[in-house]
C-alpha cells in the first residue's frame, strides 16, 4: 500500500501493519519496488528516495548528507506513528544514505543492513579529464560555447547513470560518486551499532573486496556475508540473505 510521510514530501510502500520495524532504501535509478520480495511478511516501509519513484526531486543537488537529513525527518515522522528504531536496509545509493544517517544519528536506528554500497573510493586517484574537455568546460562557463554543445561533449564521456540523470539529479549523482565514507565508517566503529553487509559475489559496481575493507574498518560490530553467484542488483538470493540479516538484527537488538 502506497503511503506518504512529511506532508507529501516522501512516498513509501507499506508492508504489514504500522509501526514499521524495517525501513528500506533503494539504489540509484531504482524505486521502492526493488524490495517487494525482501520485505514480504515484515512490518516495513520501502521509501522512494527524492527524485525517484513517487517522491519529488530535491530543489537543488543534495549530498548524501542532505538525503540523510531527509531520512531523519522520515524516521521521526514514522516514530510519531509508533515506530521505534527500525532496522534500516540500504542498497547501493540507498546504502550511502543509510550510512550517513546511522553515523549522524545512531540513536534513531536499531542497526543497518547494507548491500552493494560503494563505501570506499579506489586507492588509485581518478585521472583528470582530457585537457580538451576541461577547455570546453571553461569555454562553456564563460558562454563561449552553448550548453547544447557542452552536453554533447558530456555524453561522449558520461556513464549510463550520468547520461540518464536530468537536472538536479545529475548534480546529486556527481556529488555521490565523489564521496568517500571512511569518516562515517569510523563513527560506526565507535558507536557499536550492528552493521550487516550482504554482498553479491560478482558485484562490479561495489566489489566484495572493497566491502571487506569497509567491514574491517568498522570492526567487530560489522559482519560481511558474500552471496555466491549474485551481482549488484537484488536477485532472489540476495533478497533471501537480506531477510535473514534483518531477522537476526531485530532479534539481537
CSV table of C-alpha atoms in Angstrom, one decimal:
chain,number,residue,atom,x,y,z
A,1,UNK,CA,0.0,0.0,0.0
A,2,UNK,CA,1.4,3.4,-1.0
A,3,UNK,CA,1.6,5.8,1.9
A,4,UNK,CA,3.0,9.3,2.5
A,5,UNK,CA,5.3,11.0,5.0
A,6,UNK,CA,6.4,14.6,5.6
A,7,UNK,CA,3.2,16.0,4.2
A,8,UNK,CA,3.7,14.5,0.8
A,9,UNK,CA,7.5,15.1,0.6
A,10,UNK,CA,8.1,11.4,0.9
A,11,UNK,CA,6.3,8.3,-0.5
A,12,UNK,CA,6.7,4.7,0.6
A,13,UNK,CA,5.3,1.3,0.1
A,14,UNK,CA,3.9,-0.1,3.4
A,15,UNK,CA,4.2,-3.8,4.2
A,16,UNK,CA,2.3,-5.3,7.1
A,17,UNK,CA,1.0,-3.0,9.8
A,18,UNK,CA,2.4,0.1,11.5
A,19,UNK,CA,4.6,0.7,13.3
A,20,UNK,CA,7.4,-0.2,10.8
A,21,UNK,CA,10.3,-2.3,12.2
A,22,UNK,CA,12.2,-2.1,8.9
A,23,UNK,CA,12.8,0.9,6.6
A,24,UNK,CA,14.4,0.2,3.2
A,25,UNK,CA,16.2,2.5,0.8
A,26,UNK,CA,16.7,1.6,-2.9
A,27,UNK,CA,19.6,2.2,-5.2
A,28,UNK,CA,20.3,4.8,-7.9
A,29,UNK,CA,17.7,4.8,-10.7
A,30,UNK,CA,15.5,2.3,-8.8
A,31,UNK,CA,12.4,2.5,-6.7
A,32,UNK,CA,10.7,1.1,-3.6
A,33,UNK,CA,9.6,-1.9,-5.8
A,34,UNK,CA,13.0,-3.4,-5.6
A,35,UNK,CA,12.2,-4.6,-2.0
A,36,UNK,CA,8.9,-6.4,-2.7
A,37,UNK,CA,10.5,-9.8,-2.2
A,38,UNK,CA,12.8,-8.8,0.7
A,39,UNK,CA,10.1,-7.2,2.8
A,40,UNK,CA,7.2,-9.6,2.4
A,41,UNK,CA,6.0,-10.6,5.8
A,42,UNK,CA,7.7,-7.7,7.7
A,43,UNK,CA,6.1,-4.6,9.1
A,44,UNK,CA,8.1,-2.3,6.9
A,45,UNK,CA,8.4,0.8,4.8
A,46,UNK,CA,10.2,0.9,1.5
A,47,UNK,CA,10.8,4.6,0.7
A,48,UNK,CA,11.2,6.2,-2.7
A,49,UNK,CA,14.2,8.4,-2.3
A,50,UNK,CA,13.8,12.1,-3.5
A,51,UNK,CA,14.0,12.2,-7.3
A,52,UNK,CA,12.9,8.5,-7.8
A,53,UNK,CA,9.5,6.8,-8.0
A,54,UNK,CA,6.7,8.9,-6.4
A,55,UNK,CA,8.9,11.2,-4.2
A,56,UNK,CA,9.6,14.6,-5.7
A,57,UNK,CA,13.2,15.6,-6.5
A,58,UNK,CA,15.0,18.0,-4.2
A,59,UNK,CA,15.1,21.7,-5.2
A,60,UNK,CA,18.9,21.5,-5.6
A,61,UNK,CA,21.6,19.0,-5.9
A,62,UNK,CA,21.7,17.3,-2.5
A,63,UNK,CA,24.7,15.5,-1.0
A,64,UNK,CA,24.1,12.1,0.7
A,65,UNK,CA,24.3,14.0,4.0
A,66,UNK,CA,21.2,16.1,2.9
A,67,UNK,CA,19.4,12.9,1.9
A,68,UNK,CA,20.2,11.5,5.3
A,69,UNK,CA,18.7,14.6,6.9
A,70,UNK,CA,15.5,14.0,4.8
A,71,UNK,CA,15.6,10.3,6.1
A,72,UNK,CA,15.9,11.5,9.7
A,73,UNK,CA,12.7,13.6,9.2
A,74,UNK,CA,11.0,10.5,7.7
A,75,UNK,CA,12.0,8.3,10.7
A,76,UNK,CA,10.9,11.0,13.2
A,77,UNK,CA,7.6,11.2,11.3
A,78,UNK,CA,7.2,7.4,11.4
A,79,UNK,CA,8.1,7.5,15.1
A,80,UNK,CA,5.1,9.7,15.7
A,81,UNK,CA,3.0,6.9,14.3
A,82,UNK,CA,4.5,4.5,16.8
A,83,UNK,CA,7.7,3.2,15.0
A,84,UNK,CA,10.6,2.5,17.3
A,85,UNK,CA,14.2,2.4,16.0
A,86,UNK,CA,13.8,0.4,12.8
A,87,UNK,CA,16.4,-1.7,11.1
A,88,UNK,CA,17.4,0.4,8.0
A,89,UNK,CA,18.2,-1.5,4.9
A,90,UNK,CA,20.2,0.3,2.1
A,91,UNK,CA,21.1,-0.9,-1.4
A,92,UNK,CA,23.7,0.9,-3.4
A,93,UNK,CA,22.9,4.7,-3.3
A,94,UNK,CA,20.3,4.0,-0.5
A,95,UNK,CA,23.1,2.4,1.5
A,96,UNK,CA,25.2,5.6,1.2
A,97,UNK,CA,22.2,7.5,2.7
A,98,UNK,CA,21.8,4.8,5.4
A,99,UNK,CA,25.4,5.1,6.5
A,100,UNK,CA,25.3,8.9,6.7
A,101,UNK,CA,22.1,8.7,8.8
A,102,UNK,CA,23.5,6.0,11.1
A,103,UNK,CA,26.7,7.9,11.7
A,104,UNK,CA,25.0,11.2,12.4
A,105,UNK,CA,22.0,9.8,14.4
A,106,UNK,CA,22.7,6.2,15.7
A,107,UNK,CA,20.0,6.6,18.3
A,108,UNK,CA,17.4,6.5,15.6
A,109,UNK,CA,18.1,3.1,14.2
A,110,UNK,CA,18.4,-0.5,15.6
A,111,UNK,CA,21.0,-1.4,13.1
A,112,UNK,CA,21.8,-1.2,9.3
A,113,UNK,CA,21.9,-3.8,6.6
A,114,UNK,CA,23.8,-2.8,3.5
A,115,UNK,CA,24.2,-4.3,0.0
A,116,UNK,CA,26.2,-3.2,-2.9
A,117,UNK,CA,27.2,0.2,-1.4
A,118,UNK,CA,30.4,2.0,-2.8
A,119,UNK,CA,31.7,2.9,0.7
A,120,UNK,CA,35.3,3.5,-0.1
A,121,UNK,CA,36.8,5.0,-3.2
A,122,UNK,CA,39.5,3.1,-5.1
A,123,UNK,CA,43.1,3.7,-3.9
A,124,UNK,CA,44.2,4.9,-7.3
A,125,UNK,CA,43.5,8.6,-7.8
A,126,UNK,CA,41.0,9.3,-10.5
A,127,UNK,CA,42.6,10.7,-13.6
A,128,UNK,CA,41.7,14.2,-14.7
A,129,UNK,CA,39.5,14.7,-17.8
A,130,UNK,CA,41.5,15.3,-21.0
A,131,UNK,CA,42.7,18.8,-21.5
A,132,UNK,CA,40.4,19.4,-24.4
A,133,UNK,CA,37.3,18.5,-22.3
A,134,UNK,CA,38.5,20.8,-19.5
A,135,UNK,CA,38.9,23.6,-22.0
A,136,UNK,CA,35.4,23.0,-23.3
A,137,UNK,CA,34.1,23.3,-19.7
A,138,UNK,CA,36.0,26.6,-19.3
A,139,UNK,CA,34.6,28.0,-22.5
A,140,UNK,CA,31.1,26.9,-21.6
A,141,UNK,CA,31.4,28.5,-18.2
A,142,UNK,CA,32.1,31.8,-19.8
A,143,UNK,CA,29.4,31.3,-22.5
A,144,UNK,CA,31.8,30.9,-25.5
A,145,UNK,CA,30.1,27.6,-26.3
A,146,UNK,CA,26.5,26.7,-25.8
A,147,UNK,CA,25.0,24.4,-23.2
A,148,UNK,CA,23.8,22.1,-26.0
A,149,UNK,CA,27.4,21.7,-27.3
A,150,UNK,CA,28.7,21.1,-23.8
A,151,UNK,CA,26.0,18.4,-23.3
A,152,UNK,CA,27.2,16.7,-26.5
A,153,UNK,CA,30.7,16.5,-25.1
A,154,UNK,CA,29.5,15.2,-21.7
A,155,UNK,CA,27.6,12.4,-23.5
A,156,UNK,CA,30.8,11.2,-25.0
A,157,UNK,CA,32.2,10.6,-21.6
A,158,UNK,CA,29.4,10.1,-19.1
A,159,UNK,CA,28.3,6.8,-17.5
A,160,UNK,CA,24.8,5.4,-18.3
A,161,UNK,CA,23.6,6.7,-14.9
A,162,UNK,CA,25.1,10.1,-15.6
A,163,UNK,CA,23.5,10.3,-19.1
A,164,UNK,CA,20.1,9.2,-17.8
A,165,UNK,CA,20.1,11.8,-14.9
A,166,UNK,CA,18.4,15.1,-15.6
A,167,UNK,CA,18.6,18.5,-13.8
A,168,UNK,CA,19.4,18.4,-10.1
A,169,UNK,CA,19.6,14.6,-10.1
A,170,UNK,CA,22.8,14.8,-12.2
A,171,UNK,CA,24.3,17.1,-9.6
A,172,UNK,CA,23.2,14.6,-6.9
A,173,UNK,CA,24.9,11.8,-8.8
A,174,UNK,CA,28.2,13.7,-9.3
A,175,UNK,CA,28.4,14.6,-5.6
A,176,UNK,CA,27.6,11.0,-4.5
A,177,UNK,CA,30.2,9.3,-6.7
A,178,UNK,CA,32.9,11.6,-5.5
A,179,UNK,CA,32.2,11.0,-1.8
A,180,UNK,CA,34.1,8.7,0.5
A,181,UNK,CA,32.5,7.2,3.6
A,182,UNK,CA,35.6,6.4,5.6
A,183,UNK,CA,34.7,9.1,8.1
A,184,UNK,CA,31.2,7.6,8.6
A,185,UNK,CA,32.6,4.1,8.9
A,186,UNK,CA,35.0,5.3,11.7
A,187,UNK,CA,32.0,6.8,13.6
A,188,UNK,CA,30.1,3.4,13.2
A,189,UNK,CA,33.2,1.7,14.6
A,190,UNK,CA,33.0,3.6,17.8
A,191,UNK,CA,29.2,3.6,18.1
A,192,UNK,CA,28.9,-0.2,18.2
A,193,UNK,CA,25.8,-0.1,16.0
A,194,UNK,CA,25.2,-3.5,14.3
A,195,UNK,CA,26.1,-3.4,10.6
A,196,UNK,CA,25.4,-6.4,8.4
A,197,UNK,CA,26.9,-6.3,4.8
A,198,UNK,CA,25.2,-8.6,2.3
A,199,UNK,CA,27.2,-8.6,-1.0
A,200,UNK,CA,26.9,-10.3,-4.3
A,201,UNK,CA,30.0,-12.3,-5.2
A,202,UNK,CA,30.1,-10.8,-8.7
A,203,UNK,CA,29.1,-7.2,-7.8
A,204,UNK,CA,31.2,-5.0,-10.2
A,205,UNK,CA,29.6,-1.7,-9.1
A,206,UNK,CA,30.8,-2.2,-5.5
A,207,UNK,CA,33.2,-5.1,-5.3
A,208,UNK,CA,33.3,-7.6,-2.4
A,209,UNK,CA,37.0,-6.8,-1.8
A,210,UNK,CA,36.0,-3.2,-1.1
A,211,UNK,CA,33.2,-4.5,1.2
A,212,UNK,CA,35.8,-6.5,3.2
A,213,UNK,CA,37.9,-3.4,3.6
A,214,UNK,CA,34.9,-1.5,4.9
A,215,UNK,CA,34.0,-4.3,7.2
A,216,UNK,CA,37.5,-4.4,8.7
A,217,UNK,CA,37.4,-0.6,9.2
A,218,UNK,CA,34.2,-0.8,11.2
A,219,UNK,CA,35.5,-3.7,13.2
A,220,UNK,CA,33.7,-6.2,15.5
A,221,UNK,CA,30.2,-4.7,15.1
A,222,UNK,CA,30.2,-5.4,11.4
A,223,UNK,CA,29.6,-8.7,9.5
A,224,UNK,CA,30.1,-9.4,5.8
A,225,UNK,CA,28.0,-12.1,4.0
A,226,UNK,CA,29.0,-12.8,0.4
A,227,UNK,CA,26.2,-14.4,-1.7
A,228,UNK,CA,27.6,-16.8,-4.3
A,229,UNK,CA,26.6,-16.1,-7.9
A,230,UNK,CA,24.8,-12.8,-7.3
A,231,UNK,CA,25.8,-9.5,-8.7
A,232,UNK,CA,24.8,-5.9,-7.9
A,233,UNK,CA,21.0,-5.9,-8.2
A,234,UNK,CA,18.7,-7.6,-5.7
A,235,UNK,CA,18.0,-11.0,-7.1
A,236,UNK,CA,16.2,-13.7,-5.1
A,237,UNK,CA,19.4,-15.0,-3.4
A,238,UNK,CA,20.4,-11.5,-2.2
A,239,UNK,CA,16.8,-10.9,-1.1
A,240,UNK,CA,16.8,-14.1,1.0
A,241,UNK,CA,20.2,-13.1,2.6
A,242,UNK,CA,18.8,-9.7,3.4
A,243,UNK,CA,15.8,-11.2,5.0
A,244,UNK,CA,18.0,-13.3,7.2
A,245,UNK,CA,20.1,-10.3,8.2
A,246,UNK,CA,17.0,-8.3,9.1
A,247,UNK,CA,15.6,-11.1,11.3
A,248,UNK,CA,19.0,-11.5,13.1
A,249,UNK,CA,19.4,-7.8,13.7
A,250,UNK,CA,15.9,-7.5,15.1
A,251,UNK,CA,16.4,-10.5,17.3
A,252,UNK,CA,19.7,-9.4,18.7
A,253,UNK,CA,18.9,-5.8,19.5
